[in-house]
Short mmCIF file of N, CA and C in Angstrom, two decimals:
data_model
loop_
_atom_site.label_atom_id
_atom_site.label_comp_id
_atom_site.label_asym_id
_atom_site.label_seq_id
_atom_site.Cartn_x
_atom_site.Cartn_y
_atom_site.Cartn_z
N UNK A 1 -3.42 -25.38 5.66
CA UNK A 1 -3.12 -26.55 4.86
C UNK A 1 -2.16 -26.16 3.74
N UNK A 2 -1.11 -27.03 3.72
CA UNK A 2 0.05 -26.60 2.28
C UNK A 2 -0.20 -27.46 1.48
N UNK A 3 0.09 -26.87 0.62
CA UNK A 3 -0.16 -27.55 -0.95
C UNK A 3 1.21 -28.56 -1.34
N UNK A 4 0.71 -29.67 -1.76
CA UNK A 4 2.00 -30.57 -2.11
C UNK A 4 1.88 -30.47 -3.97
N UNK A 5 3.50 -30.70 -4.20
CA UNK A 5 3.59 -30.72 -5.67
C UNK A 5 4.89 -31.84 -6.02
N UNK A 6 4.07 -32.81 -6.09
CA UNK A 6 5.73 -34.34 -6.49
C UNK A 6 5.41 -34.92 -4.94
N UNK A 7 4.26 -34.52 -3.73
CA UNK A 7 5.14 -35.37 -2.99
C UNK A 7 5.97 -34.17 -1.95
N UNK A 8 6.20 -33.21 -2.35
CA UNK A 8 6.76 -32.16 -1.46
C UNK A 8 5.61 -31.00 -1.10
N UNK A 9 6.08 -30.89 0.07
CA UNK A 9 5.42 -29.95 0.88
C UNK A 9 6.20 -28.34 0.15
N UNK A 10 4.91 -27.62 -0.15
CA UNK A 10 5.50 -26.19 -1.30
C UNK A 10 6.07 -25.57 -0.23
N UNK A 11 5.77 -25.46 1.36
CA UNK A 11 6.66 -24.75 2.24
C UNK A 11 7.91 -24.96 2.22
N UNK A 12 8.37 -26.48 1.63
CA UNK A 12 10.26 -26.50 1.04
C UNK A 12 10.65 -26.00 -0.07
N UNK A 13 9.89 -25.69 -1.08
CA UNK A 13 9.83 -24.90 -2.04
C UNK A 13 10.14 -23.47 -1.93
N UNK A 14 9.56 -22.82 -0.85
CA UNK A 14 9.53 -21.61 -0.75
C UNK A 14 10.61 -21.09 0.08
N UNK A 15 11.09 -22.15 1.36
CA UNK A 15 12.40 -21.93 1.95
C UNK A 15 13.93 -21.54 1.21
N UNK A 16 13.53 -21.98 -0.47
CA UNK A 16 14.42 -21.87 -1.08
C UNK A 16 14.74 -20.65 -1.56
N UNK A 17 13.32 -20.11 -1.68
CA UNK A 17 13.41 -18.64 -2.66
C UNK A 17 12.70 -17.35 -2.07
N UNK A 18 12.42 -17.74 -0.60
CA UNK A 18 11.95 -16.65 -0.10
C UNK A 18 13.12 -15.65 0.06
N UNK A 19 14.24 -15.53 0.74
CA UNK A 19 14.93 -14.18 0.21
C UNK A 19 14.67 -13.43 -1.24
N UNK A 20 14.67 -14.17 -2.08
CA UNK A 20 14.63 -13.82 -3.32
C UNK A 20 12.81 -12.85 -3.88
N UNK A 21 11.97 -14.17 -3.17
CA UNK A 21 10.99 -13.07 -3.25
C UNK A 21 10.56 -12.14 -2.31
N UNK A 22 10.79 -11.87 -0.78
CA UNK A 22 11.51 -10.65 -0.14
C UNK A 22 11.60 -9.41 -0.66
N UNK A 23 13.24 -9.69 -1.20
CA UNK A 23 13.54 -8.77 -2.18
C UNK A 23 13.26 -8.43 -3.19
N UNK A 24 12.34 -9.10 -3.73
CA UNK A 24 11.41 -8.86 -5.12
C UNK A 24 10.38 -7.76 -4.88
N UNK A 25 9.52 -7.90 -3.88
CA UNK A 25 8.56 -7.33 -3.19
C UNK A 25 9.09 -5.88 -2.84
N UNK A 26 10.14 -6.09 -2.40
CA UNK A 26 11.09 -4.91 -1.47
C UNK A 26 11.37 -3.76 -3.14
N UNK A 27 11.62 -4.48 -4.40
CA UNK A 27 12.10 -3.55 -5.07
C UNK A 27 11.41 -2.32 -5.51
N UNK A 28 9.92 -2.15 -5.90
CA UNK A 28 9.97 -0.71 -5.53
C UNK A 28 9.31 -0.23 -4.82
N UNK A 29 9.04 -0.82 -3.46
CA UNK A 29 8.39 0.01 -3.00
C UNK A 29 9.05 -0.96 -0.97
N UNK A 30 8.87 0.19 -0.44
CA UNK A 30 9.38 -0.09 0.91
C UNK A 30 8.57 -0.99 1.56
N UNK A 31 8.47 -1.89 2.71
CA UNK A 31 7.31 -1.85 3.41
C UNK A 31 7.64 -2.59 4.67
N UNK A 32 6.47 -2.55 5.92
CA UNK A 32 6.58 -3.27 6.86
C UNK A 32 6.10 -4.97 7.08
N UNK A 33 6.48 -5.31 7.99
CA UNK A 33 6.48 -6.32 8.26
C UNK A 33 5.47 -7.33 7.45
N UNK A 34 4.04 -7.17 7.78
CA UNK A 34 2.95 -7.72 7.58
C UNK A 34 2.40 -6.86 6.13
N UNK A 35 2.44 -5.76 5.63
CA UNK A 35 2.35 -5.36 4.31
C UNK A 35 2.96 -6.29 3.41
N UNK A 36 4.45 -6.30 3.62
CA UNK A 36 5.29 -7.31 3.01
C UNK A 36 4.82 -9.07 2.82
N UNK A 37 4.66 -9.23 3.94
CA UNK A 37 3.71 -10.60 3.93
C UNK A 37 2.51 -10.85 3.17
N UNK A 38 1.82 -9.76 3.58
CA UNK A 38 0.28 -9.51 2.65
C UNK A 38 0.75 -9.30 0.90
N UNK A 39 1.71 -8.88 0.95
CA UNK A 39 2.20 -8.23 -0.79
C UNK A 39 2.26 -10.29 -1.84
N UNK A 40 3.17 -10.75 -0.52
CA UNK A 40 4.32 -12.16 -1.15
C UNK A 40 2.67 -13.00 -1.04
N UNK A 41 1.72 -12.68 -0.32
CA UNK A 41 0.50 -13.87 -0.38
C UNK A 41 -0.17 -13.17 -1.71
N UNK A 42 -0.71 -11.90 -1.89
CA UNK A 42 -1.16 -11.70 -2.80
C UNK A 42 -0.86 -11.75 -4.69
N UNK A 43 0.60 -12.46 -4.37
CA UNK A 43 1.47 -12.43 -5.71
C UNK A 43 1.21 -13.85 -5.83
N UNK A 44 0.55 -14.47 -4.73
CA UNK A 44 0.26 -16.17 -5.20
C UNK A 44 0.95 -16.68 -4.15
N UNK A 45 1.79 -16.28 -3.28
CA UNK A 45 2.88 -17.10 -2.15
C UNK A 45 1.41 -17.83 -0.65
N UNK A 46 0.78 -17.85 -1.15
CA UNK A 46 0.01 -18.18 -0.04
C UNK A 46 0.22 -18.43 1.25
N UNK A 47 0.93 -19.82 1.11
CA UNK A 47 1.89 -21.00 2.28
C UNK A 47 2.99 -20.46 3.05
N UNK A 48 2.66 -19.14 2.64
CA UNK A 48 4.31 -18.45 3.31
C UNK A 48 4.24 -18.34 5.03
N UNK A 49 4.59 -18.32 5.54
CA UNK A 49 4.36 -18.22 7.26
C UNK A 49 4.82 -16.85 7.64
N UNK A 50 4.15 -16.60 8.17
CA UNK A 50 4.28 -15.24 9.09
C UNK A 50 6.03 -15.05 9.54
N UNK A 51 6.54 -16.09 10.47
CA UNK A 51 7.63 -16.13 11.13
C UNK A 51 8.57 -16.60 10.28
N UNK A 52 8.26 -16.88 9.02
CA UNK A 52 9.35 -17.12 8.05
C UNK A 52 9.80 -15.98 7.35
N UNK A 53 8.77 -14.97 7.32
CA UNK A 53 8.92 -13.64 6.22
C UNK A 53 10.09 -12.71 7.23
N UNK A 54 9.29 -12.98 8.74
CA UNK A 54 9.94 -12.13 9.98
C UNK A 54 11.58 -12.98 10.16
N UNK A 55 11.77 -13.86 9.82
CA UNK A 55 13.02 -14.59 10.21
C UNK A 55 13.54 -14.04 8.96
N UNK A 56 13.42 -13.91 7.96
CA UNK A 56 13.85 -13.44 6.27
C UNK A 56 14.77 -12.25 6.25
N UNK A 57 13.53 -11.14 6.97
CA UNK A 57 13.85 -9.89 7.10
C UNK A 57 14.74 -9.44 7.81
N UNK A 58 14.72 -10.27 9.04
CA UNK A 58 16.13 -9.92 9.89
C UNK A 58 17.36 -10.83 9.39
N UNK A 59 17.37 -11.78 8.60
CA UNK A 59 18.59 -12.33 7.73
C UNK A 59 19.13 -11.16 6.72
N UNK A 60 18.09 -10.85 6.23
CA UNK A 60 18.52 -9.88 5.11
C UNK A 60 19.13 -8.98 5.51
N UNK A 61 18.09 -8.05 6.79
CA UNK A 61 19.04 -6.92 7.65
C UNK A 61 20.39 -7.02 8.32
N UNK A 62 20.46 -8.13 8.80
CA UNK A 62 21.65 -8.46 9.63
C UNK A 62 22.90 -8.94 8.43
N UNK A 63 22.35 -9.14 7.36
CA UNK A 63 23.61 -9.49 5.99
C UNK A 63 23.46 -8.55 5.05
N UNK A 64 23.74 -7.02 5.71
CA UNK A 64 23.35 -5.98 4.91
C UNK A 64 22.82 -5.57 3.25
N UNK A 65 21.85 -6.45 3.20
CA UNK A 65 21.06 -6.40 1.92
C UNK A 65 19.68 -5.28 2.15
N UNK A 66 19.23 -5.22 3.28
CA UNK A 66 18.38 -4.01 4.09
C UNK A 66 18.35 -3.03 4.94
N UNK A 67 17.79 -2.17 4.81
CA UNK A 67 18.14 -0.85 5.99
C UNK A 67 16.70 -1.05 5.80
N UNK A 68 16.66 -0.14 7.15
CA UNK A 68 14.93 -0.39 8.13
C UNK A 68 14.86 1.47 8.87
N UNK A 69 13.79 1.34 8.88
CA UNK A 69 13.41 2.72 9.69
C UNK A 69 12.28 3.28 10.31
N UNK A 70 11.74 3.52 11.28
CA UNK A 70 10.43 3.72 11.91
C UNK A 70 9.85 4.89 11.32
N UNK A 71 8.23 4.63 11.41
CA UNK A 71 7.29 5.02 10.81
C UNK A 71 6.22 5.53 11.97
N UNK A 72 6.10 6.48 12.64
CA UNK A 72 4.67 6.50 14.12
C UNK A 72 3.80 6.38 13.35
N UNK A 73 3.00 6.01 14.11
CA UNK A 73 1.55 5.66 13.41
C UNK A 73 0.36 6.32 14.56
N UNK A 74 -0.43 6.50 14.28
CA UNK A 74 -1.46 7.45 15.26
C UNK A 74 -2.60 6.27 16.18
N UNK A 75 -2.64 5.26 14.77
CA UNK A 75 -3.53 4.03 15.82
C UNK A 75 -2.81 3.04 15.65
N UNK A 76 -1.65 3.14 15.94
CA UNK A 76 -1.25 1.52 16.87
C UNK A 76 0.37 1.91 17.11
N UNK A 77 1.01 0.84 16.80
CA UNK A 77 2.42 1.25 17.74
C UNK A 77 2.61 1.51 15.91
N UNK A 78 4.40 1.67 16.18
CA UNK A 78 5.20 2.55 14.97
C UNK A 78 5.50 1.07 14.43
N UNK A 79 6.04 1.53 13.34
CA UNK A 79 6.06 0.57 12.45
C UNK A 79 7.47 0.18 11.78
N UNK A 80 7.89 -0.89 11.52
CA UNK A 80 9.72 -0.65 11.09
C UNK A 80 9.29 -1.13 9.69
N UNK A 81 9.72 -0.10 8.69
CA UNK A 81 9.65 0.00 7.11
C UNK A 81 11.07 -1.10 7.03
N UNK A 82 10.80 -1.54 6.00
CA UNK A 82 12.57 -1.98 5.45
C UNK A 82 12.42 -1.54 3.81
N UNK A 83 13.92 -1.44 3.38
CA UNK A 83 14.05 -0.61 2.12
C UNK A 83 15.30 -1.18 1.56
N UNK A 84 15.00 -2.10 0.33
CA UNK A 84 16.27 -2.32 0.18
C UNK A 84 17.78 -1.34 0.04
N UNK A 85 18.81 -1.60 -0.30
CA UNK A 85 19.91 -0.59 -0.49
C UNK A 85 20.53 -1.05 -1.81
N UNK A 86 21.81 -0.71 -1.58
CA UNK A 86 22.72 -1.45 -2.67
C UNK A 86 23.13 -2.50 -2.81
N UNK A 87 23.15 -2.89 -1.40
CA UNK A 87 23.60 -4.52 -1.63
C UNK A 87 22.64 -5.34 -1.62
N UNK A 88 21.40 -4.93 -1.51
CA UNK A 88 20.17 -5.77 -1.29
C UNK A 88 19.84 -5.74 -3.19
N UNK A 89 20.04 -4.27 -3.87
CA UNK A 89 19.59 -4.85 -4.81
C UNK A 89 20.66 -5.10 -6.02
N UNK A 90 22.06 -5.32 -5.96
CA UNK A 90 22.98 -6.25 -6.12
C UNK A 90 22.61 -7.67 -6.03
N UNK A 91 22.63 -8.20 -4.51
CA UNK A 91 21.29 -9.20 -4.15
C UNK A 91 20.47 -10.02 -5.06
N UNK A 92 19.20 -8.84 -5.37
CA UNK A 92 18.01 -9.25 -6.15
C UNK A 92 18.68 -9.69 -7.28
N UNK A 93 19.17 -9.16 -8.00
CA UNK A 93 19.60 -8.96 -9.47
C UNK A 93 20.65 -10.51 -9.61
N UNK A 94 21.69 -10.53 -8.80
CA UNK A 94 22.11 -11.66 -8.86
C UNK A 94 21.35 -12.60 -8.61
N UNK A 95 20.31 -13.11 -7.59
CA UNK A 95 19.58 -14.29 -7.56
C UNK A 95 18.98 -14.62 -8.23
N UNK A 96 18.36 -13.00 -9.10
CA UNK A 96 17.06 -13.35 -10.18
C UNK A 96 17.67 -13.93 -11.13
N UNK A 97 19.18 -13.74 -11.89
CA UNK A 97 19.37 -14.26 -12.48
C UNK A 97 19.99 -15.65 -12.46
N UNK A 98 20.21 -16.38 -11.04
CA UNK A 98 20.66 -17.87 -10.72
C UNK A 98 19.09 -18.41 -10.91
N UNK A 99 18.25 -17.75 -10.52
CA UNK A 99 16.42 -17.91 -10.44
C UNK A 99 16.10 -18.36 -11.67
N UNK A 100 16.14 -17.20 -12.46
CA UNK A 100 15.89 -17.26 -13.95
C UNK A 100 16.64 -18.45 -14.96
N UNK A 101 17.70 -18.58 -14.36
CA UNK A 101 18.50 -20.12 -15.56
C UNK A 101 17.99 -21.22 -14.41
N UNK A 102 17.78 -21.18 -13.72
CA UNK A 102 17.10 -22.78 -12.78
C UNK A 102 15.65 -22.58 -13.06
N UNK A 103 14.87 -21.75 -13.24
CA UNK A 103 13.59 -21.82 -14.00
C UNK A 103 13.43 -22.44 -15.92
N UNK A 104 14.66 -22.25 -16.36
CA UNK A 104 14.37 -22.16 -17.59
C UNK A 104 15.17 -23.41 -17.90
N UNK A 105 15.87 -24.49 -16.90
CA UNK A 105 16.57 -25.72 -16.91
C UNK A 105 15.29 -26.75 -16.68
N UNK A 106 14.56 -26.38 -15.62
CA UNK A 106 13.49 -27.28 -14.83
C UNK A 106 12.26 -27.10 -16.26
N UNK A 107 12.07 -26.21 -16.42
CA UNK A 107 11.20 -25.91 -17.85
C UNK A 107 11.17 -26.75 -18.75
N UNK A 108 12.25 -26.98 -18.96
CA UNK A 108 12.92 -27.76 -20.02
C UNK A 108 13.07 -29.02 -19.87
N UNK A 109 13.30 -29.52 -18.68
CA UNK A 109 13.58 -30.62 -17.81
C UNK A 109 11.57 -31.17 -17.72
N UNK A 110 10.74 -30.67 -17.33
CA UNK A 110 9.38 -31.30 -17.34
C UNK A 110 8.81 -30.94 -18.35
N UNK A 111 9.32 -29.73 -19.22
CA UNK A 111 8.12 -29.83 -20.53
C UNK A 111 6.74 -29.37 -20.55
N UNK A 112 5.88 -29.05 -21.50
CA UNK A 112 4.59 -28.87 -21.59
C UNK A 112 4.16 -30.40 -21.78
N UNK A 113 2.73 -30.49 -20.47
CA UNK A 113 2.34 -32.04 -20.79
C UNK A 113 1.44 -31.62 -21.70
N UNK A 114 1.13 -32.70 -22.78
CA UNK A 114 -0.23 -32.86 -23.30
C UNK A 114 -1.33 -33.66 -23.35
N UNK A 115 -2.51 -33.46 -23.20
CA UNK A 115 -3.22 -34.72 -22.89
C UNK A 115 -3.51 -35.69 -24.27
#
């Protein structure tokens, strides 16, 4: 079940800024597929979909913002790490800050309510 906020479904919410938090996740520390997923739910991303994080990651890789690399693992198959690079965290840094002035417009724009 997704959470609505105005009337919108937060899964359009998140289509917007999942690269961004991706690469947030990605900054210090490497990880695979479903770590990464588990990281963006435990930061509060709940609603995030499995095949959205996996569609993310290969956007990012394929628009060289990520390099990837296998990991064997002893109980189960190997694992593909991703790690951001330079242009991934070029990337971060630029979005956080398009992120950061559209957070602090909308802020401003709804206000603290009071009862």
């Amino acid at each position: 079940m997704h959470t609505t906020l105005l009337g919108v479904d937060t899964t359009q919410l998140l289509k917007g800024v999942l690269d961004l938090a991706v690469l947030a996740v990605l900054r210090d520390e490497d990880g695979y597929g479903y770590d990464i997923l588990r990281r963006l739910r435990s930061a509060g991303l709940d609603d995030v979909g499995d095949a959205s994080v996996y569609g993310t990651l290969r956007r990012l890789f394929q628009a060289g913002a990520l390099t990837t690399y296998v990991v064997p693992s002893e109980s189960g198959p190997h694992r593909k790490y991703y790690a951001l690079n330079a242009a991934g965290r070029a990337q971060l840094d630029a979005s956080g800050k398009v992120w950061r002035g559209f957070a602090q417009t909308m802020n401003g724009l709804v206000g603290e309510q009071t009862a």
